[in-house]
């Protein structure tokens, strides 16, 4: 049986390029919850999409235009948002920045 990882040190997870030209790194993951950091260059887009997972996101750095279910707001460092299951959402980086997203349950597609 593998020991459950419950702590992560800064910088220990490797960045993985994403299909949309951004990058992500899975910080921690259990079956019930996952924490993922996303990095964006200025102008980077997280295209509109939906998934069955509930998502909570924190703007760790930068400024983002965030669209959820047709409503758009600009959030900057320290801001946050929640995406209920199934709602269409996406982001655009108005400057270089990072988002820390939590997903419940975990995103198995990010572990493959």
JSON list of C-alpha atoms in Angstrom, two decimals:
[
{"chain": "A", "resi": 1, "resn": "UNK", "atom": "CA", "xyz": [0.00, 0.00, 0.00]},
{"chain": "A", "resi": 2, "resn": "UNK", "atom": "CA", "xyz": [1.36, 3.41, -0.98]},
{"chain": "A", "resi": 3, "resn": "UNK", "atom": "CA", "xyz": [1.62, 6.01, 1.78]},
{"chain": "A", "resi": 4, "resn": "UNK", "atom": "CA", "xyz": [-0.74, 8.95, 1.29]},
{"chain": "A", "resi": 5, "resn": "UNK", "atom": "CA", "xyz": [1.12, 12.16, 0.38]},
{"chain": "A", "resi": 6, "resn": "UNK", "atom": "CA", "xyz": [-0.29, 15.01, 2.44]},
{"chain": "A", "resi": 7, "resn": "UNK", "atom": "CA", "xyz": [2.51, 17.60, 2.21]},
{"chain": "A", "resi": 8, "resn": "UNK", "atom": "CA", "xyz": [4.20, 19.25, -0.77]},
{"chain": "A", "resi": 9, "resn": "UNK", "atom": "CA", "xyz": [7.28, 21.45, -0.74]},
{"chain": "A", "resi": 10, "resn": "UNK", "atom": "CA", "xyz": [7.57, 24.51, -2.98]},
{"chain": "A", "resi": 11, "resn": "UNK", "atom": "CA", "xyz": [8.98, 23.64, -6.38]},
{"chain": "A", "resi": 12, "resn": "UNK", "atom": "CA", "xyz": [9.07, 19.86, -5.97]},
{"chain": "A", "resi": 13, "resn": "UNK", "atom": "CA", "xyz": [6.45, 19.14, -8.67]},
{"chain": "A", "resi": 14, "resn": "UNK", "atom": "CA", "xyz": [7.52, 19.45, -12.30]},
{"chain": "A", "resi": 15, "resn": "UNK", "atom": "CA", "xyz": [5.71, 21.72, -14.76]},
{"chain": "A", "resi": 16, "resn": "UNK", "atom": "CA", "xyz": [3.91, 19.98, -17.63]},
{"chain": "A", "resi": 17, "resn": "UNK", "atom": "CA", "xyz": [3.09, 21.89, -20.84]},
{"chain": "A", "resi": 18, "resn": "UNK", "atom": "CA", "xyz": [-0.64, 21.99, -21.63]},
{"chain": "A", "resi": 19, "resn": "UNK", "atom": "CA", "xyz": [-2.18, 21.69, -25.10]},
{"chain": "A", "resi": 20, "resn": "UNK", "atom": "CA", "xyz": [-3.25, 25.36, -24.97]},
{"chain": "A", "resi": 21, "resn": "UNK", "atom": "CA", "xyz": [0.33, 26.63, -24.50]},
{"chain": "A", "resi": 22, "resn": "UNK", "atom": "CA", "xyz": [0.21, 27.12, -20.74]},
{"chain": "A", "resi": 23, "resn": "UNK", "atom": "CA", "xyz": [1.69, 24.86, -18.04]},
{"chain": "A", "resi": 24, "resn": "UNK", "atom": "CA", "xyz": [0.50, 23.01, -14.96]},
{"chain": "A", "resi": 25, "resn": "UNK", "atom": "CA", "xyz": [1.85, 21.02, -12.06]},
{"chain": "A", "resi": 26, "resn": "UNK", "atom": "CA", "xyz": [-0.11, 18.74, -9.79]},
{"chain": "A", "resi": 27, "resn": "UNK", "atom": "CA", "xyz": [0.78, 19.75, -6.24]},
{"chain": "A", "resi": 28, "resn": "UNK", "atom": "CA", "xyz": [-1.19, 17.12, -4.30]},
{"chain": "A", "resi": 29, "resn": "UNK", "atom": "CA", "xyz": [-3.87, 14.59, -5.14]},
{"chain": "A", "resi": 30, "resn": "UNK", "atom": "CA", "xyz": [-6.16, 12.13, -3.40]},
{"chain": "A", "resi": 31, "resn": "UNK", "atom": "CA", "xyz": [-9.23, 10.45, -4.89]},
{"chain": "A", "resi": 32, "resn": "UNK", "atom": "CA", "xyz": [-11.45, 13.11, -3.28]},
{"chain": "A", "resi": 33, "resn": "UNK", "atom": "CA", "xyz": [-9.44, 16.29, -3.89]},
{"chain": "A", "resi": 34, "resn": "UNK", "atom": "CA", "xyz": [-6.64, 17.60, -6.09]},
{"chain": "A", "resi": 35, "resn": "UNK", "atom": "CA", "xyz": [-4.57, 20.82, -6.00]},
{"chain": "A", "resi": 36, "resn": "UNK", "atom": "CA", "xyz": [-3.00, 22.02, -9.26]},
{"chain": "A", "resi": 37, "resn": "UNK", "atom": "CA", "xyz": [-0.96, 25.11, -10.09]},
{"chain": "A", "resi": 38, "resn": "UNK", "atom": "CA", "xyz": [-1.35, 26.63, -13.56]},
{"chain": "A", "resi": 39, "resn": "UNK", "atom": "CA", "xyz": [1.12, 29.09, -15.09]},
{"chain": "A", "resi": 40, "resn": "UNK", "atom": "CA", "xyz": [0.18, 31.56, -17.83]},
{"chain": "A", "resi": 41, "resn": "UNK", "atom": "CA", "xyz": [2.19, 33.98, -19.92]},
{"chain": "A", "resi": 42, "resn": "UNK", "atom": "CA", "xyz": [0.58, 37.35, -20.66]},
{"chain": "A", "resi": 43, "resn": "UNK", "atom": "CA", "xyz": [-2.27, 36.73, -23.12]},
{"chain": "A", "resi": 44, "resn": "UNK", "atom": "CA", "xyz": [-2.46, 33.01, -22.28]},
{"chain": "A", "resi": 45, "resn": "UNK", "atom": "CA", "xyz": [-5.94, 31.51, -22.51]},
{"chain": "A", "resi": 46, "resn": "UNK", "atom": "CA", "xyz": [-7.60, 28.68, -20.67]},
{"chain": "A", "resi": 47, "resn": "UNK", "atom": "CA", "xyz": [-10.30, 28.03, -23.29]},
{"chain": "A", "resi": 48, "resn": "UNK", "atom": "CA", "xyz": [-13.96, 27.79, -22.34]},
{"chain": "A", "resi": 49, "resn": "UNK", "atom": "CA", "xyz": [-14.76, 24.25, -21.17]},
{"chain": "A", "resi": 50, "resn": "UNK", "atom": "CA", "xyz": [-16.73, 22.33, -18.56]},
{"chain": "A", "resi": 51, "resn": "UNK", "atom": "CA", "xyz": [-16.19, 19.25, -16.42]},
{"chain": "A", "resi": 52, "resn": "UNK", "atom": "CA", "xyz": [-18.10, 17.39, -13.70]},
{"chain": "A", "resi": 53, "resn": "UNK", "atom": "CA", "xyz": [-15.60, 18.40, -10.99]},
{"chain": "A", "resi": 54, "resn": "UNK", "atom": "CA", "xyz": [-16.25, 21.28, -8.61]},
{"chain": "A", "resi": 55, "resn": "UNK", "atom": "CA", "xyz": [-13.37, 23.74, -8.96]},
{"chain": "A", "resi": 56, "resn": "UNK", "atom": "CA", "xyz": [-12.11, 26.40, -6.54]},
{"chain": "A", "resi": 57, "resn": "UNK", "atom": "CA", "xyz": [-9.38, 28.71, -7.82]},
{"chain": "A", "resi": 58, "resn": "UNK", "atom": "CA", "xyz": [-7.05, 31.23, -6.19]},
{"chain": "A", "resi": 59, "resn": "UNK", "atom": "CA", "xyz": [-5.12, 33.89, -8.13]},
{"chain": "A", "resi": 60, "resn": "UNK", "atom": "CA", "xyz": [-1.62, 33.41, -6.72]},
{"chain": "A", "resi": 61, "resn": "UNK", "atom": "CA", "xyz": [-0.07, 35.96, -9.06]},
{"chain": "A", "resi": 62, "resn": "UNK", "atom": "CA", "xyz": [-1.16, 38.21, -11.93]},
{"chain": "A", "resi": 63, "resn": "UNK", "atom": "CA", "xyz": [-4.46, 39.45, -13.29]},
{"chain": "A", "resi": 64, "resn": "UNK", "atom": "CA", "xyz": [-7.04, 37.31, -15.11]},
{"chain": "A", "resi": 65, "resn": "UNK", "atom": "CA", "xyz": [-10.28, 37.80, -16.97]},
{"chain": "A", "resi": 66, "resn": "UNK", "atom": "CA", "xyz": [-12.44, 34.93, -15.69]},
{"chain": "A", "resi": 67, "resn": "UNK", "atom": "CA", "xyz": [-15.66, 33.80, -17.37]},
{"chain": "A", "resi": 68, "resn": "UNK", "atom": "CA", "xyz": [-18.10, 31.46, -15.63]},
{"chain": "A", "resi": 69, "resn": "UNK", "atom": "CA", "xyz": [-21.48, 30.60, -17.16]},
{"chain": "A", "resi": 70, "resn": "UNK", "atom": "CA", "xyz": [-21.39, 33.69, -19.40]},
{"chain": "A", "resi": 71, "resn": "UNK", "atom": "CA", "xyz": [-20.43, 36.12, -16.62]},
{"chain": "A", "resi": 72, "resn": "UNK", "atom": "CA", "xyz": [-16.98, 37.75, -16.81]},
{"chain": "A", "resi": 73, "resn": "UNK", "atom": "CA", "xyz": [-14.98, 39.50, -14.08]},
{"chain": "A", "resi": 74, "resn": "UNK", "atom": "CA", "xyz": [-11.38, 40.60, -13.73]},
{"chain": "A", "resi": 75, "resn": "UNK", "atom": "CA", "xyz": [-9.53, 39.14, -10.74]},
{"chain": "A", "resi": 76, "resn": "UNK", "atom": "CA", "xyz": [-6.02, 39.91, -9.55]},
{"chain": "A", "resi": 77, "resn": "UNK", "atom": "CA", "xyz": [-3.57, 38.50, -7.01]},
{"chain": "A", "resi": 78, "resn": "UNK", "atom": "CA", "xyz": [-5.50, 37.37, -3.95]},
{"chain": "A", "resi": 79, "resn": "UNK", "atom": "CA", "xyz": [-8.82, 36.97, -5.78]},
{"chain": "A", "resi": 80, "resn": "UNK", "atom": "CA", "xyz": [-10.66, 33.68, -6.06]},
{"chain": "A", "resi": 81, "resn": "UNK", "atom": "CA", "xyz": [-13.59, 31.96, -7.75]},
{"chain": "A", "resi": 82, "resn": "UNK", "atom": "CA", "xyz": [-15.62, 28.75, -7.61]},
{"chain": "A", "resi": 83, "resn": "UNK", "atom": "CA", "xyz": [-16.91, 26.84, -10.63]},
{"chain": "A", "resi": 84, "resn": "UNK", "atom": "CA", "xyz": [-19.85, 24.56, -9.81]},
{"chain": "A", "resi": 85, "resn": "UNK", "atom": "CA", "xyz": [-19.98, 21.19, -11.55]},
{"chain": "A", "resi": 86, "resn": "UNK", "atom": "CA", "xyz": [-20.78, 21.36, -15.25]},
{"chain": "A", "resi": 87, "resn": "UNK", "atom": "CA", "xyz": [-20.62, 25.15, -15.79]},
{"chain": "A", "resi": 88, "resn": "UNK", "atom": "CA", "xyz": [-18.74, 26.47, -18.82]},
{"chain": "A", "resi": 89, "resn": "UNK", "atom": "CA", "xyz": [-15.71, 28.52, -17.74]},
{"chain": "A", "resi": 90, "resn": "UNK", "atom": "CA", "xyz": [-12.35, 29.82, -18.91]},
{"chain": "A", "resi": 91, "resn": "UNK", "atom": "CA", "xyz": [-9.67, 32.44, -18.25]},
{"chain": "A", "resi": 92, "resn": "UNK", "atom": "CA", "xyz": [-7.45, 34.91, -20.09]},
{"chain": "A", "resi": 93, "resn": "UNK", "atom": "CA", "xyz": [-4.22, 36.16, -18.51]},
{"chain": "A", "resi": 94, "resn": "UNK", "atom": "CA", "xyz": [-4.12, 39.96, -18.70]},
{"chain": "A", "resi": 95, "resn": "UNK", "atom": "CA", "xyz": [-0.53, 39.68, -17.43]},
{"chain": "A", "resi": 96, "resn": "UNK", "atom": "CA", "xyz": [1.72, 36.75, -16.63]},
{"chain": "A", "resi": 97, "resn": "UNK", "atom": "CA", "xyz": [0.40, 34.88, -13.63]},
{"chain": "A", "resi": 98, "resn": "UNK", "atom": "CA", "xyz": [-0.48, 31.71, -11.74]},
{"chain": "A", "resi": 99, "resn": "UNK", "atom": "CA", "xyz": [-3.71, 30.11, -10.58]},
{"chain": "A", "resi": 100, "resn": "UNK", "atom": "CA", "xyz": [-3.95, 27.46, -7.87]},
{"chain": "A", "resi": 101, "resn": "UNK", "atom": "CA", "xyz": [-6.97, 25.26, -8.57]},
{"chain": "A", "resi": 102, "resn": "UNK", "atom": "CA", "xyz": [-8.58, 22.62, -6.38]},
{"chain": "A", "resi": 103, "resn": "UNK", "atom": "CA", "xyz": [-10.80, 19.96, -7.94]},
{"chain": "A", "resi": 104, "resn": "UNK", "atom": "CA", "xyz": [-13.25, 17.64, -6.20]},
{"chain": "A", "resi": 105, "resn": "UNK", "atom": "CA", "xyz": [-13.05, 14.82, -6.97]},
{"chain": "A", "resi": 106, "resn": "UNK", "atom": "CA", "xyz": [-9.55, 14.68, -8.49]},
{"chain": "A", "resi": 107, "resn": "UNK", "atom": "CA", "xyz": [-8.94, 15.12, -12.23]},
{"chain": "A", "resi": 108, "resn": "UNK", "atom": "CA", "xyz": [-7.75, 11.68, -13.34]},
{"chain": "A", "resi": 109, "resn": "UNK", "atom": "CA", "xyz": [-6.91, 13.18, -16.77]},
{"chain": "A", "resi": 110, "resn": "UNK", "atom": "CA", "xyz": [-4.21, 15.33, -15.12]},
{"chain": "A", "resi": 111, "resn": "UNK", "atom": "CA", "xyz": [-2.51, 12.23, -13.66]},
{"chain": "A", "resi": 112, "resn": "UNK", "atom": "CA", "xyz": [-2.21, 10.29, -16.93]}
]
